[in-house]
mmCIF file of C-alpha atoms and ligand atoms in Angstrom:
data_model
loop_
_atom_site.group_PDB
_atom_site.id
_atom_site.type_symbol
_atom_site.label_atom_id
_atom_site.label_comp_id
_atom_site.label_asym_id
_atom_site.label_seq_id
_atom_site.Cartn_x
_atom_site.Cartn_y
_atom_site.Cartn_z
ATOM 1 C CA MET Q 1 0.000 0.000 0.000
ATOM 2 C CA THR Q 2 1.218 3.442 -0.803
ATOM 3 C CA ALA Q 3 0.183 5.129 2.424
ATOM 4 C CA ARG Q 4 1.204 8.617 1.404
ATOM 5 C CA ILE Q 5 -1.677 9.027 -1.025
ATOM 6 C CA ALA Q 6 -4.709 10.214 0.929
ATOM 7 C CA ILE Q 7 -8.251 9.114 0.176
ATOM 8 C CA THR Q 8 -9.125 12.671 -0.767
ATOM 9 C CA ASP Q 9 -6.198 13.014 -3.178
ATOM 10 C CA GLU Q 10 -7.127 13.158 -6.815
ATOM 11 C CA LEU Q 11 -5.380 10.680 -9.120
ATOM 12 C CA PRO Q 12 -6.452 12.181 -12.444
ATOM 13 C CA TRP Q 13 -5.764 9.070 -14.525
ATOM 14 C CA LEU Q 14 -8.167 7.107 -12.295
ATOM 15 C CA THR Q 15 -10.971 9.651 -12.064
ATOM 16 C CA SER Q 16 -13.218 8.133 -14.719
ATOM 17 C CA THR Q 17 -12.554 4.547 -13.554
ATOM 18 C CA ARG Q 18 -13.316 5.563 -9.985
ATOM 19 C CA ASP Q 19 -16.519 7.329 -10.995
ATOM 20 C CA THR Q 20 -17.680 4.358 -13.072
ATOM 21 C CA LEU Q 21 -16.982 1.944 -10.245
ATOM 22 C CA HIS Q 22 -18.573 4.215 -7.696
ATOM 23 C CA ALA Q 23 -21.732 4.614 -9.773
ATOM 24 C CA ALA Q 24 -21.926 0.837 -10.186
ATOM 25 C CA MET Q 25 -21.550 0.372 -6.426
ATOM 26 C CA GLN Q 26 -24.237 2.910 -5.680
ATOM 27 C CA GLY Q 27 -26.536 1.326 -8.232
ATOM 28 C CA ASP Q 28 -25.920 -2.106 -6.696
ATOM 29 C CA ARG Q 29 -24.505 -3.381 -9.982
ATOM 30 C CA VAL Q 30 -21.180 -4.641 -8.637
ATOM 31 C CA GLY Q 31 -22.342 -7.737 -6.781
ATOM 32 C CA ALA Q 32 -20.166 -9.319 -4.139
ATOM 33 C CA ALA Q 33 -16.860 -9.076 -5.913
ATOM 34 C CA VAL Q 34 -15.077 -6.670 -8.198
ATOM 35 C CA LEU Q 35 -11.817 -7.288 -9.977
ATOM 36 C CA ILE Q 36 -9.825 -4.113 -10.530
ATOM 37 C CA GLN Q 37 -7.376 -4.660 -13.351
ATOM 38 C CA ILE Q 38 -4.608 -2.089 -13.110
ATOM 39 C CA ALA Q 39 -0.859 -1.916 -13.684
ATOM 40 C CA PRO Q 40 1.085 -2.387 -10.413
ATOM 41 C CA GLY Q 41 1.955 0.828 -8.632
ATOM 42 C CA SER Q 42 -0.625 2.842 -10.579
ATOM 43 C CA GLY Q 43 -3.042 3.450 -7.715
ATOM 44 C CA GLY Q 44 -5.079 0.229 -7.615
ATOM 45 C CA ASP Q 45 -4.779 -0.052 -3.838
ATOM 46 C CA TRP Q 46 -5.722 3.583 -3.461
ATOM 47 C CA LEU Q 47 -8.799 3.064 -5.649
ATOM 48 C CA ALA Q 48 -9.891 0.070 -3.560
ATOM 49 C CA ARG Q 49 -9.367 2.051 -0.343
ATOM 50 C CA TRP Q 50 -11.356 4.949 -1.764
ATOM 51 C CA CYS Q 51 -14.257 2.578 -2.499
ATOM 52 C CA ALA Q 52 -14.036 1.105 1.010
ATOM 53 C CA ALA Q 53 -14.101 4.606 2.492
ATOM 54 C CA ALA Q 54 -17.129 5.400 0.290
ATOM 55 C CA VAL Q 55 -18.911 2.438 1.924
ATOM 56 C CA PHE Q 56 -18.082 3.471 5.482
ATOM 57 C CA CYS Q 57 -17.924 7.298 5.424
ATOM 58 C CA THR Q 58 -20.449 9.019 7.686
ATOM 59 C CA ALA Q 59 -20.222 12.414 5.953
ATOM 60 C CA PRO Q 60 -19.956 11.733 2.226
ATOM 61 C CA THR Q 61 -20.367 14.410 -0.430
ATOM 62 C CA ALA Q 62 -22.350 13.023 -3.371
ATOM 63 C CA GLY Q 63 -21.333 9.587 -2.154
ATOM 64 C CA ALA Q 64 -17.622 10.449 -2.139
ATOM 65 C CA PRO Q 65 -15.801 9.820 1.153
ATOM 66 C CA CYS Q 66 -14.928 12.922 3.173
ATOM 67 C CA GLY Q 67 -11.499 11.682 4.294
ATOM 68 C CA ARG Q 68 -11.944 13.326 7.697
ATOM 69 C CA CYS Q 69 -14.554 11.368 9.670
ATOM 70 C CA VAL Q 70 -13.565 8.572 12.055
ATOM 71 C CA GLU Q 71 -14.552 5.899 9.515
ATOM 72 C CA CYS Q 72 -12.467 7.446 6.730
ATOM 73 C CA ARG Q 73 -9.481 7.871 9.031
ATOM 74 C CA ARG Q 74 -9.714 4.240 10.088
ATOM 75 C CA VAL Q 75 -9.649 3.187 6.439
ATOM 76 C CA GLU Q 76 -6.733 5.520 5.822
ATOM 77 C CA ASN Q 77 -4.776 3.983 8.716
ATOM 78 C CA ASN Q 78 -5.708 0.406 7.831
ATOM 79 C CA GLU Q 79 -7.440 -0.089 11.145
ATOM 80 C CA HIS Q 80 -11.081 -0.259 10.179
ATOM 81 C CA PRO Q 81 -12.772 -3.225 11.914
ATOM 82 C CA ASP Q 82 -14.959 -3.997 8.874
ATOM 83 C CA LEU Q 83 -12.198 -3.672 6.288
ATOM 84 C CA ALA Q 84 -9.862 -6.609 5.750
ATOM 85 C CA LEU Q 85 -6.703 -6.171 3.798
ATOM 86 C CA VAL Q 86 -5.252 -9.379 2.413
ATOM 87 C CA SER Q 87 -1.743 -9.275 0.951
ATOM 88 C CA PRO Q 88 1.246 -11.615 0.957
ATOM 89 C CA LEU Q 89 2.595 -11.757 4.486
ATOM 90 C CA GLU Q 90 6.110 -10.609 5.163
ATOM 91 C CA ASP Q 91 8.743 -12.974 3.785
ATOM 92 C CA SER Q 92 6.153 -14.542 1.521
ATOM 93 C CA LYS Q 93 5.388 -13.827 -2.098
ATOM 94 C CA GLU Q 94 2.029 -15.568 -1.897
ATOM 95 C CA ILE Q 95 -1.367 -15.031 -0.360
ATOM 96 C CA LYS Q 96 -1.857 -18.326 1.420
ATOM 97 C CA VAL Q 97 -4.881 -20.496 2.094
ATOM 98 C CA ASP Q 98 -4.806 -19.816 5.845
ATOM 99 C CA GLN Q 99 -5.236 -16.106 5.157
ATOM 100 C CA VAL Q 100 -8.281 -16.760 2.967
ATOM 101 C CA ARG Q 101 -9.786 -19.170 5.508
ATOM 102 C CA ALA Q 102 -9.357 -16.597 8.279
ATOM 103 C CA LEU Q 103 -11.014 -14.078 5.993
ATOM 104 C CA ALA Q 104 -14.001 -16.384 5.371
ATOM 105 C CA GLN Q 105 -14.431 -16.841 9.125
ATOM 106 C CA ASP Q 106 -14.245 -13.122 9.689
ATOM 107 C CA LEU Q 107 -16.812 -12.453 6.956
ATOM 108 C CA ALA Q 108 -19.204 -14.899 8.615
ATOM 109 C CA LEU Q 109 -19.342 -12.636 11.684
ATOM 110 C CA THR Q 110 -21.634 -9.599 11.720
ATOM 111 C CA SER Q 111 -19.961 -6.308 10.991
ATOM 112 C CA HIS Q 112 -19.177 -3.836 13.753
ATOM 113 C CA GLY Q 113 -20.870 -0.820 12.268
ATOM 114 C CA GLY Q 114 -23.912 -2.587 10.849
ATOM 115 C CA ARG Q 115 -22.612 -1.826 7.338
ATOM 116 C CA ARG Q 116 -21.253 -4.221 4.787
ATOM 117 C CA LYS Q 117 -17.824 -5.719 5.245
ATOM 118 C CA VAL Q 118 -15.197 -4.877 2.701
ATOM 119 C CA VAL Q 119 -12.185 -6.933 1.691
ATOM 120 C CA ILE Q 120 -9.236 -5.783 -0.399
ATOM 121 C CA LEU Q 121 -7.079 -8.560 -1.847
ATOM 122 C CA THR Q 122 -3.897 -7.156 -3.338
ATOM 123 C CA PRO Q 123 -2.041 -8.067 -5.444
ATOM 124 C CA ALA Q 124 -4.689 -10.721 -6.113
ATOM 125 C CA GLU Q 125 -2.551 -12.671 -8.592
ATOM 126 C CA ARG Q 126 -0.414 -13.665 -5.608
ATOM 127 C CA LEU Q 127 -3.179 -15.945 -4.340
ATOM 128 C CA ASN Q 128 -1.672 -19.405 -4.505
ATOM 129 C CA ARG Q 129 -3.733 -22.241 -5.904
ATOM 130 C CA ASN Q 130 -5.184 -23.432 -2.594
ATOM 131 C CA ALA Q 131 -5.942 -19.896 -1.521
ATOM 132 C CA ALA Q 132 -7.709 -19.213 -4.825
ATOM 133 C CA ASN Q 133 -9.797 -22.366 -4.377
ATOM 134 C CA ALA Q 134 -10.733 -21.327 -0.856
ATOM 135 C CA LEU Q 135 -11.631 -17.850 -2.116
ATOM 136 C CA LEU Q 136 -13.850 -19.365 -4.790
ATOM 137 C CA LYS Q 137 -16.047 -20.879 -2.077
ATOM 138 C CA THR Q 138 -16.500 -17.426 -0.538
ATOM 139 C CA LEU Q 139 -17.256 -15.938 -3.963
ATOM 140 C CA GLU Q 140 -19.834 -18.643 -4.679
ATOM 141 C CA GLU Q 141 -21.661 -18.020 -1.432
ATOM 142 C CA PRO Q 142 -20.703 -14.560 -0.261
ATOM 143 C CA PRO Q 143 -21.699 -14.076 3.355
ATOM 144 C CA GLY Q 144 -24.089 -11.194 4.021
ATOM 145 C CA ASP Q 145 -23.503 -8.302 1.674
ATOM 146 C CA ALA Q 146 -19.726 -8.387 1.817
ATOM 147 C CA LEU Q 147 -17.821 -6.570 -0.920
ATOM 148 C CA LEU Q 148 -14.584 -8.150 -2.089
ATOM 149 C CA MET Q 149 -12.186 -6.136 -4.203
ATOM 150 C CA LEU Q 150 -9.418 -7.966 -6.011
ATOM 151 C CA VAL Q 151 -6.665 -5.667 -7.247
ATOM 152 C CA THR Q 152 -4.411 -7.167 -9.881
ATOM 153 C CA GLY Q 153 -2.175 -6.300 -12.797
ATOM 154 C CA GLU Q 154 -2.354 -9.858 -14.068
ATOM 155 C CA PRO Q 155 -5.918 -11.178 -13.890
ATOM 156 C CA SER Q 156 -5.023 -14.057 -16.228
ATOM 157 C CA ARG Q 157 -2.994 -15.560 -13.391
ATOM 158 C CA LEU Q 158 -6.197 -15.996 -11.402
ATOM 159 C CA PRO Q 159 -8.280 -19.124 -12.026
ATOM 160 C CA ILE Q 160 -10.979 -18.481 -14.615
ATOM 161 C CA THR Q 161 -13.535 -19.615 -12.015
ATOM 162 C CA VAL Q 162 -12.474 -16.764 -9.725
ATOM 163 C CA GLN Q 163 -12.382 -14.212 -12.561
ATOM 164 C CA SER Q 164 -15.851 -15.147 -13.732
ATOM 165 C CA ARG Q 165 -17.327 -14.478 -10.304
ATOM 166 C CA CYS Q 166 -16.137 -10.882 -10.317
ATOM 167 C CA THR Q 167 -17.371 -7.727 -11.991
ATOM 168 C CA ARG Q 168 -14.315 -6.534 -13.860
ATOM 169 C CA ILE Q 169 -13.155 -2.984 -14.273
ATOM 170 C CA THR Q 170 -9.979 -2.032 -16.123
ATOM 171 C CA ALA Q 171 -8.094 1.096 -15.134
ATOM 172 C CA PRO Q 172 -5.778 2.813 -17.623
ATOM 173 C CA ALA Q 173 -2.095 3.240 -16.839
ATOM 174 C CA PRO Q 174 -1.165 6.868 -16.223
ATOM 175 C CA ASP Q 175 0.466 8.799 -19.027
ATOM 176 C CA ARG Q 176 4.073 9.454 -17.988
ATOM 177 C CA ALA Q 177 4.039 13.201 -18.673
ATOM 178 C CA GLU Q 178 0.757 13.587 -16.786
ATOM 179 C CA LEU Q 179 2.191 11.610 -13.898
ATOM 180 C CA ALA Q 180 5.373 13.705 -13.760
ATOM 181 C CA ARG Q 181 3.231 16.845 -13.474
ATOM 182 C CA TRP Q 182 1.083 15.244 -10.767
ATOM 183 C CA LEU Q 183 4.154 14.211 -8.765
ATOM 184 C CA ALA Q 184 5.794 17.615 -9.199
ATOM 185 C CA ALA Q 185 2.661 19.236 -7.765
ATOM 186 C CA ARG Q 186 3.439 17.292 -4.581
ATOM 187 C CA GLY Q 187 7.069 18.454 -4.567
ATOM 188 C CA GLY Q 188 10.130 18.217 -6.784
ATOM 189 C CA SER Q 189 10.570 19.307 -10.384
ATOM 190 C CA VAL Q 190 8.903 17.876 -13.475
ATOM 191 C CA ALA Q 191 12.346 17.183 -14.974
ATOM 192 C CA ASP Q 192 13.533 15.173 -11.957
ATOM 193 C CA TRP Q 193 10.273 13.221 -11.786
ATOM 194 C CA THR Q 194 10.465 12.509 -15.519
ATOM 195 C CA ALA Q 195 13.922 11.017 -15.003
ATOM 196 C CA ALA Q 196 12.790 9.152 -11.883
ATOM 197 C CA LEU Q 197 9.808 7.718 -13.750
ATOM 198 C CA SER Q 198 12.007 6.434 -16.534
ATOM 199 C CA LEU Q 199 13.653 4.304 -13.833
ATOM 200 C CA TYR Q 200 10.408 3.393 -12.128
ATOM 201 C CA GLY Q 201 8.137 3.410 -15.158
ATOM 202 C CA GLY Q 202 6.771 -0.018 -14.362
ATOM 203 C CA ARG Q 203 5.508 0.977 -10.916
ATOM 204 C CA PRO Q 204 4.981 4.743 -11.110
ATOM 205 C CA LEU Q 205 3.571 5.385 -7.627
ATOM 206 C CA ASP Q 206 6.464 3.568 -6.001
ATOM 207 C CA VAL Q 207 8.541 6.648 -6.786
ATOM 208 C CA LEU Q 208 6.601 8.523 -4.119
ATOM 209 C CA ASP Q 209 8.779 6.965 -1.456
ATOM 210 C CA LEU Q 210 11.951 7.987 -3.230
ATOM 211 C CA ASP Q 211 13.868 11.184 -3.739
ATOM 212 C CA PRO Q 212 13.446 12.359 -7.349
ATOM 213 C CA VAL Q 213 16.653 14.401 -7.230
ATOM 214 C CA ALA Q 214 18.687 11.357 -6.164
ATOM 215 C CA LEU Q 215 16.997 9.183 -8.774
ATOM 216 C CA ALA Q 216 17.605 11.695 -11.549
ATOM 217 C CA GLY Q 217 21.241 11.940 -10.406
ATOM 218 C CA LEU Q 218 21.667 8.187 -10.468
ATOM 219 C CA GLN Q 219 20.258 8.065 -13.965
ATOM 220 C CA ARG Q 220 22.536 10.861 -15.209
ATOM 221 C CA ASP Q 221 25.565 9.196 -13.622
ATOM 222 C CA THR Q 222 24.735 5.831 -15.169
ATOM 223 C CA HIS Q 223 24.189 7.331 -18.617
ATOM 224 C CA ARG Q 224 27.434 9.306 -18.420
ATOM 225 C CA VAL Q 225 29.472 6.211 -17.519
ATOM 226 C CA LEU Q 226 27.851 4.165 -20.285
ATOM 227 C CA ASP Q 227 28.286 6.927 -22.867
ATOM 228 C CA GLU Q 228 31.980 7.006 -21.973
ATOM 229 C CA GLY Q 229 31.888 3.242 -22.368
ATOM 230 C CA LEU Q 230 30.903 3.688 -26.017
ATOM 231 C CA ARG Q 231 34.147 5.619 -26.475
ATOM 232 C CA GLY Q 232 36.104 2.744 -24.982
ATOM 233 C CA SER Q 233 36.748 3.970 -21.452
ATOM 234 C CA LEU Q 234 34.472 1.666 -19.474
ATOM 235 C CA ASP Q 235 36.043 -0.619 -16.906
ATOM 236 C CA PRO Q 236 33.354 -3.310 -16.484
ATOM 237 C CA VAL Q 237 34.994 -4.956 -13.459
ATOM 238 C CA GLU Q 238 35.511 -1.820 -11.416
ATOM 239 C CA THR Q 239 32.184 -0.255 -12.414
ATOM 240 C CA ALA Q 240 30.241 -3.444 -11.641
ATOM 241 C CA GLU Q 241 31.815 -3.650 -8.199
ATOM 242 C CA ALA Q 242 30.925 -0.049 -7.445
ATOM 243 C CA TRP Q 243 27.366 -0.321 -8.768
ATOM 244 C CA ALA Q 244 26.677 -3.595 -6.956
ATOM 245 C CA ARG Q 245 27.191 -1.783 -3.645
ATOM 246 C CA ASP Q 246 24.001 0.283 -3.954
ATOM 247 C CA ASP Q 247 20.535 -0.351 -5.395
ATOM 248 C CA VAL Q 248 21.173 -2.803 -8.225
ATOM 249 C CA ALA Q 249 17.534 -2.757 -9.387
ATOM 250 C CA LEU Q 250 17.747 0.993 -9.958
ATOM 251 C CA ARG Q 251 21.054 0.674 -11.811
ATOM 252 C CA ILE Q 252 19.541 -1.993 -14.036
ATOM 253 C CA ALA Q 253 16.601 0.319 -14.748
ATOM 254 C CA ALA Q 254 19.003 3.169 -15.508
ATOM 255 C CA ILE Q 255 21.007 0.940 -17.871
ATOM 256 C CA GLU Q 256 17.737 -0.085 -19.513
ATOM 257 C CA SER Q 257 16.715 3.506 -20.136
ATOM 258 C CA TRP Q 258 20.174 4.155 -21.619
ATOM 259 C CA VAL Q 259 19.945 1.106 -23.917
ATOM 260 C CA GLN Q 260 16.519 2.253 -25.036
ATOM 261 C CA SER Q 261 17.867 5.683 -25.985
ATOM 262 C CA ARG Q 262 20.810 4.143 -27.831
ATOM 263 C CA ALA Q 263 18.467 1.743 -29.667
ATOM 264 C CA GLU Q 264 16.456 4.770 -30.823
ATOM 265 C CA ASP Q 265 19.675 6.495 -31.961
ATOM 266 C CA TRP Q 266 20.627 3.412 -33.898
ATOM 267 C CA ALA Q 267 17.181 2.945 -35.450
ATOM 268 C CA ARG Q 268 17.180 6.555 -36.675
ATOM 269 C CA GLY Q 269 20.695 6.305 -38.046
ATOM 270 C CA ARG Q 270 22.004 8.804 -35.517
ATOM 271 C CA ALA Q 271 24.773 6.544 -34.226
ATOM 272 C CA ARG Q 272 26.837 3.701 -35.598
ATOM 273 C CA LEU Q 273 26.455 1.030 -32.990
ATOM 274 C CA ASP Q 274 26.769 -2.722 -32.880
ATOM 275 C CA ALA Q 275 23.089 -3.620 -33.126
ATOM 276 C CA ARG Q 276 23.658 -7.181 -32.080
ATOM 277 C CA ALA Q 277 25.475 -6.165 -28.883
ATOM 278 C CA LEU Q 278 22.722 -3.627 -28.249
ATOM 279 C CA PHE Q 279 19.952 -6.201 -28.442
ATOM 280 C CA GLU Q 280 21.939 -8.762 -26.478
ATOM 281 C CA THR Q 281 22.339 -6.166 -23.746
ATOM 282 C CA ALA Q 282 18.585 -5.535 -23.798
ATOM 283 C CA GLU Q 283 18.051 -9.287 -23.489
ATOM 284 C CA ASP Q 284 20.461 -9.524 -20.536
ATOM 285 C CA LEU Q 285 18.642 -6.683 -18.839
ATOM 286 C CA ARG Q 286 15.290 -8.420 -19.294
ATOM 287 C CA GLU Q 287 16.815 -11.529 -17.741
ATOM 288 C CA ALA Q 288 18.108 -9.421 -14.855
ATOM 289 C CA ARG Q 289 14.519 -8.999 -13.626
ATOM 290 C CA GLY Q 290 14.600 -12.707 -12.867
ATOM 291 C CA TRP Q 291 17.763 -12.607 -10.763
ATOM 292 C CA LEU Q 292 17.414 -9.348 -8.900
ATOM 293 C CA ASP Q 293 15.677 -11.028 -5.955
ATOM 294 C CA THR Q 294 17.983 -14.041 -5.876
ATOM 295 C CA PRO Q 295 21.289 -14.462 -4.025
ATOM 296 C CA ILE Q 296 23.195 -14.390 -7.343
ATOM 297 C CA ASN Q 297 26.695 -12.849 -7.398
ATOM 298 C CA LYS Q 298 25.532 -9.362 -8.414
ATOM 299 C CA PRO Q 299 28.926 -7.795 -9.240
ATOM 300 C CA LEU Q 300 29.567 -10.661 -11.633
ATOM 301 C CA ALA Q 301 26.110 -10.429 -13.209
ATOM 302 C CA LEU Q 302 26.488 -6.644 -13.638
ATOM 303 C CA GLU Q 303 29.964 -7.116 -15.059
ATOM 304 C CA ARG Q 304 28.578 -9.440 -17.711
ATOM 305 C CA ILE Q 305 26.066 -6.775 -18.736
ATOM 306 C CA LEU Q 306 28.771 -4.095 -18.805
ATOM 307 C CA TRP Q 307 30.996 -6.178 -21.074
ATOM 308 C CA ARG Q 308 28.061 -6.305 -23.475
ATOM 309 C CA VAL Q 309 27.669 -2.529 -23.194
ATOM 310 C CA ALA Q 310 31.361 -2.127 -23.975
ATOM 311 C CA ALA Q 311 30.787 -4.075 -27.199
ATOM 312 C CA ILE Q 312 27.944 -1.755 -28.314
ATOM 313 C CA GLY Q 313 30.519 0.880 -29.294
ATOM 314 C CA GLY Q 314 31.479 -1.436 -32.135
ATOM 315 C CA ALA Q 315 34.773 -2.490 -33.669
ATOM 316 C CA ARG Q 316 36.832 -0.092 -31.569
ATOM 317 C CA ARG Q 317 36.339 -2.538 -28.720
ATOM 318 C CA ARG Q 318 36.835 -6.240 -28.875
HETATM 319 ZN ZN1 ZN Z 401 -15.671 10.191 5.896
#
């Protein structure tokens, strides 16, 4: 959950999705379960929390939660007695069957406030097979008038039986320029956020917890070193050792954004580069997503990528 986005904040790229969902909820057209399909880190959890607050709020304006009453604040702080948040537990990448069973038991009890109970499952594709099967039972016979919200970027990873029990709504990914302006309105410059987003493009709201100036600096530094590498002055061993000491995932993202720019240069005939080395580097970087969370020897893995980068400059390097 990205706690720093308040219920009353406006996420412009989600306004129409939120309004559609809200109207459906108010018109009783959602049923017991809704599946919110949205790219990770684009505000899906916020949207689900907003809907939960809309259910509980005691002082709504046109049905929209006020963000100030006790009920809204409880939702905001994840301490509302009738709102259950189900996510992978610490140290686990999965939502497990025990969590879903506990949820079913909880849903069987009457709510505290006499309103409906709300459940947010996020990211829902992390439900393991047993958990998904257990959830299916709840979806088939939802207790009371519970509302379950499944937030996922990958609905196809959920069993078709679960998907078919949910009303589906698809939220658009934010446009990067729009997002940079939105972030800059909260602090920082548009230019720094634009650079930060090119590193965190896949999970835009995750940048909120980071310092855009530092991110932009890291990107500039990475691009400078790699540009020098094209002229033959990259030391893959030394650079890999240095870069492995800090956030490797960010470095990989920065290298990716550099490779993308160079690929554009090459495609437009602006630079004579070794296309094969360029695409092999891109391939290595894609593979890197698979090893980032593993105990692999990161200096060595980075070094391998940097040797590829060194080859992009062409025949000047061997
Ligand atoms: Zn309220």
